[in-house]
Short mmCIF file of C-alpha atoms in Angstrom, two decimals:
data_model
loop_
_atom_site.label_atom_id
_atom_site.label_comp_id
_atom_site.label_asym_id
_atom_site.label_seq_id
_atom_site.Cartn_x
_atom_site.Cartn_y
_atom_site.Cartn_z
CA MET A 2 -18.25 -13.05 37.26
CA PHE A 3 -15.52 -12.65 34.62
CA MET A 4 -16.88 -15.61 32.69
CA LEU A 5 -20.34 -14.04 32.65
CA ILE A 6 -18.94 -10.74 31.30
CA GLY A 7 -16.94 -12.65 28.67
CA ALA A 8 -20.05 -14.60 27.60
CA VAL A 9 -22.10 -11.42 27.29
CA LEU A 10 -19.36 -9.70 25.28
CA SER A 11 -18.97 -12.66 22.93
CA LEU A 12 -22.70 -12.60 22.22
CA ALA A 13 -22.66 -8.84 21.60
CA VAL A 14 -19.85 -8.93 19.04
CA PRO A 15 -21.07 -9.80 15.53
CA VAL A 16 -19.40 -12.81 13.95
CA ALA A 17 -17.75 -12.22 10.57
CA SER A 18 -14.88 -13.76 8.75
CA ALA A 19 -11.75 -11.70 9.32
CA GLN A 20 -10.26 -12.82 6.02
CA GLN A 21 -13.15 -11.43 4.02
CA ARG A 22 -12.86 -8.00 5.59
CA PHE A 23 -9.06 -8.07 5.28
CA VAL A 24 -9.11 -9.02 1.62
CA SER A 25 -11.80 -6.49 0.85
CA ALA A 26 -9.75 -3.67 2.33
CA ALA A 27 -6.53 -4.88 0.74
CA VAL A 28 -7.41 -5.13 -2.91
CA GLN A 29 -10.29 -2.71 -3.19
CA SER A 30 -8.80 0.45 -1.72
CA PHE A 31 -10.51 2.67 -4.28
CA GLY A 32 -13.83 0.83 -3.93
CA ASP A 33 -14.62 -2.24 -5.96
CA GLU A 34 -18.29 -2.71 -5.18
CA GLN A 35 -18.63 -5.42 -7.84
CA ALA A 36 -16.07 -7.75 -6.28
CA GLU A 37 -17.37 -10.91 -4.67
CA SER A 38 -15.10 -11.03 -1.63
CA PRO A 39 -16.56 -14.32 -0.23
CA ALA A 40 -15.16 -16.13 -3.30
CA VAL A 41 -11.68 -14.65 -3.09
CA PHE A 42 -10.05 -17.80 -1.74
CA VAL A 43 -12.08 -20.33 -3.73
CA ALA A 44 -9.47 -20.56 -6.51
CA ALA A 45 -6.53 -22.91 -6.22
CA VAL A 46 -3.31 -21.50 -4.81
CA ARG A 47 -1.38 -20.99 -8.03
CA LEU A 48 -0.44 -18.23 -10.39
CA PRO A 49 -3.30 -17.39 -12.77
CA PRO A 50 -3.00 -18.75 -16.32
CA ASN A 51 -3.04 -15.22 -17.74
CA VAL A 52 0.27 -14.40 -16.00
CA GLN A 53 3.65 -15.38 -17.46
CA MET A 54 6.46 -15.33 -14.92
CA PRO A 55 10.13 -16.26 -15.40
CA ALA A 56 10.91 -19.75 -14.11
CA GLU A 57 13.55 -18.27 -11.80
CA TYR A 58 10.70 -16.76 -9.73
CA ASP A 59 8.66 -20.00 -9.43
CA ASP A 60 9.69 -20.87 -5.87
CA LEU A 61 9.34 -17.28 -4.71
CA VAL A 62 5.86 -16.89 -6.21
CA ASP A 63 4.77 -20.24 -4.73
CA ALA A 64 5.92 -19.02 -1.32
CA MET A 65 4.06 -15.73 -1.82
CA LEU A 66 0.88 -17.60 -2.71
CA LEU A 67 1.15 -19.81 0.35
CA SER A 68 2.01 -17.08 2.83
CA SER A 69 0.16 -13.98 1.67
CA PRO A 70 -3.64 -13.76 1.65
CA THR A 71 -3.29 -10.37 -0.02
CA PHE A 72 -1.26 -11.79 -2.91
CA ARG A 73 -3.75 -14.66 -3.29
CA ALA A 74 -6.55 -12.08 -3.51
CA GLN A 75 -4.61 -10.17 -6.18
CA CYS A 76 -4.11 -13.36 -8.20
CA THR A 77 -7.79 -14.25 -7.87
CA ARG A 78 -8.77 -10.81 -9.17
CA ILE A 79 -6.31 -11.11 -12.07
CA ALA A 80 -7.55 -14.62 -12.93
CA ARG A 81 -11.10 -13.23 -13.21
CA ALA A 82 -10.02 -10.89 -16.01
CA PRO A 83 -9.79 -13.05 -19.15
CA GLN A 84 -9.07 -9.96 -21.28
CA LEU A 85 -5.88 -9.37 -19.28
CA HIS A 86 -2.49 -10.87 -20.06
CA ILE A 87 0.53 -10.12 -17.84
CA THR A 88 4.15 -10.81 -18.74
CA VAL A 89 6.70 -10.39 -15.96
CA ARG A 90 10.39 -10.23 -16.77
CA ARG A 91 13.58 -9.34 -15.05
CA SER A 92 15.15 -6.28 -16.66
CA LEU A 93 18.27 -4.23 -16.27
CA PHE A 94 16.31 -1.37 -17.86
CA ALA A 95 13.90 -1.13 -14.93
CA PRO A 96 14.72 1.66 -12.50
CA PRO A 97 17.22 0.50 -9.83
CA GLN A 98 15.52 -1.34 -6.95
CA SER A 99 12.18 -0.68 -8.61
CA ALA A 100 9.83 -1.89 -11.32
CA MET A 101 7.82 -0.54 -14.20
CA THR A 102 4.64 -1.69 -15.94
CA ARG A 103 3.62 -0.79 -19.47
CA LEU A 104 -0.07 -1.23 -20.24
CA VAL A 105 -1.48 -1.53 -23.75
CA ARG A 106 -5.21 -1.64 -24.46
CA GLN A 107 -6.33 -2.85 -27.86
CA ALA A 108 -9.26 -4.79 -29.28
CA GLY A 109 -10.75 -5.44 -25.84
CA ARG A 110 -7.48 -6.77 -24.42
CA LEU A 111 -5.27 -5.36 -21.73
CA ASP A 112 -1.63 -6.39 -22.01
CA ALA A 113 0.66 -5.58 -19.09
CA GLU A 114 4.41 -5.90 -19.38
CA VAL A 115 6.10 -5.79 -15.97
CA GLU A 116 9.84 -5.18 -15.78
CA LEU A 117 11.47 -5.96 -12.43
CA SER A 118 14.86 -4.66 -11.39
CA PRO A 119 17.12 -7.55 -10.32
CA PHE A 120 18.28 -5.41 -7.39
CA GLY A 121 14.96 -4.77 -5.62
CA ASP A 122 12.70 -6.66 -3.23
CA VAL A 123 11.03 -8.91 -5.80
CA VAL A 124 8.13 -9.85 -3.48
CA LEU A 125 7.25 -6.21 -2.86
CA LEU A 126 7.77 -5.24 -6.51
CA ILE A 127 5.55 -7.98 -7.95
CA ALA A 128 2.71 -7.21 -5.54
CA HIS A 129 3.10 -3.46 -6.13
CA GLU A 130 2.97 -3.79 -9.92
CA PHE A 131 0.07 -6.28 -9.78
CA GLU A 132 -1.86 -3.70 -7.76
CA HIS A 133 -1.25 -1.07 -10.45
CA ILE A 134 -2.70 -3.52 -12.96
CA ILE A 135 -5.71 -4.16 -10.71
CA GLU A 136 -6.22 -0.40 -10.47
CA GLN A 137 -6.69 -0.42 -14.24
CA LEU A 138 -9.11 -3.36 -14.01
CA ASP A 139 -11.03 -1.31 -11.44
CA GLY A 140 -11.19 1.61 -13.89
CA VAL A 141 -9.19 4.00 -11.71
CA ASP A 142 -8.55 7.22 -13.66
CA LEU A 143 -5.01 7.94 -12.48
CA GLY A 144 -4.61 11.06 -14.62
CA SER A 145 -7.69 12.67 -13.14
CA LEU A 146 -6.82 11.67 -9.57
CA ALA A 147 -3.21 12.83 -9.86
CA GLY A 148 -4.47 16.31 -10.64
CA ARG A 149 -6.29 16.55 -7.29
CA SER A 150 -4.77 16.59 -3.81
CA GLY A 151 -5.67 14.00 -1.20
CA THR A 152 -6.45 11.21 -3.68
CA GLY A 153 -3.40 9.05 -2.99
CA VAL A 154 -2.26 9.38 -6.61
CA ARG A 155 0.67 11.46 -7.81
CA THR A 156 2.71 11.88 -10.97
CA ASP A 157 6.46 11.32 -10.80
CA PRO A 158 7.90 14.57 -12.22
CA ARG A 159 11.00 12.80 -13.62
CA THR A 160 9.24 9.99 -15.49
CA GLY A 161 5.67 11.22 -15.88
CA GLN A 162 4.44 7.88 -14.49
CA PHE A 163 1.79 7.58 -11.82
CA GLU A 164 2.35 6.30 -8.30
CA THR A 165 -0.42 5.38 -5.89
CA GLU A 166 -0.56 4.97 -2.14
CA ARG A 167 -2.72 1.93 -2.82
CA ALA A 168 0.04 0.06 -4.71
CA ILE A 169 2.68 1.11 -2.18
CA ALA A 170 0.57 -0.17 0.73
CA ILE A 171 -0.28 -3.47 -0.97
CA GLY A 172 3.35 -4.14 -1.93
CA GLN A 173 4.43 -3.52 1.66
CA ARG A 174 1.60 -5.68 3.05
CA VAL A 175 2.51 -8.65 0.83
CA ALA A 176 6.18 -8.27 1.76
CA ARG A 177 5.25 -8.27 5.49
CA GLU A 178 2.99 -11.30 5.10
CA ALA A 179 5.70 -13.22 3.23
CA SER A 180 8.42 -12.27 5.74
CA ARG A 181 6.23 -13.32 8.70
CA ALA A 182 5.81 -16.74 7.11
CA VAL A 183 9.59 -17.07 6.77
CA ALA A 184 10.08 -15.95 10.39
CA ARG A 185 7.63 -18.63 11.62
CA ARG A 186 9.65 -21.45 10.05
#
């Protein structure tokens, strides 16, 4: 009897790839209807060529790419933006246990300079800042959203910089995915 109920339930539940839904929700929190989520994992598992990262982070980033589907999706999205160039550096000028990204748009290019504090969770910080960059690729108008309640965007009154629930959630998700992989070893 239980087998019959199980068979009926399995036929009633639609089959869909869990990774596609997961990736779609992870990187496209504000709605990226143009993304092609089935192709998210087609690219090789490596840092995109338009990202420069200090050599001291090579092993860490390799581990992030291997263990975090969310980080792989971020890197795939970044790789699909040839007008984008990201430079990541460790900086004592970044806020303690935090990071900061400066974005410059000129002549069709988007240059992002990410400064990471040496005292923070580097996995979380990289993913968090990459998500802020992806928000800009998605055309998210942070200034407009910060002026309205319930949008998940706010302005830091001390610095005047924007913070988003989207970037916070993605940074935490990548950190969880990476730490689960370490725990399984």
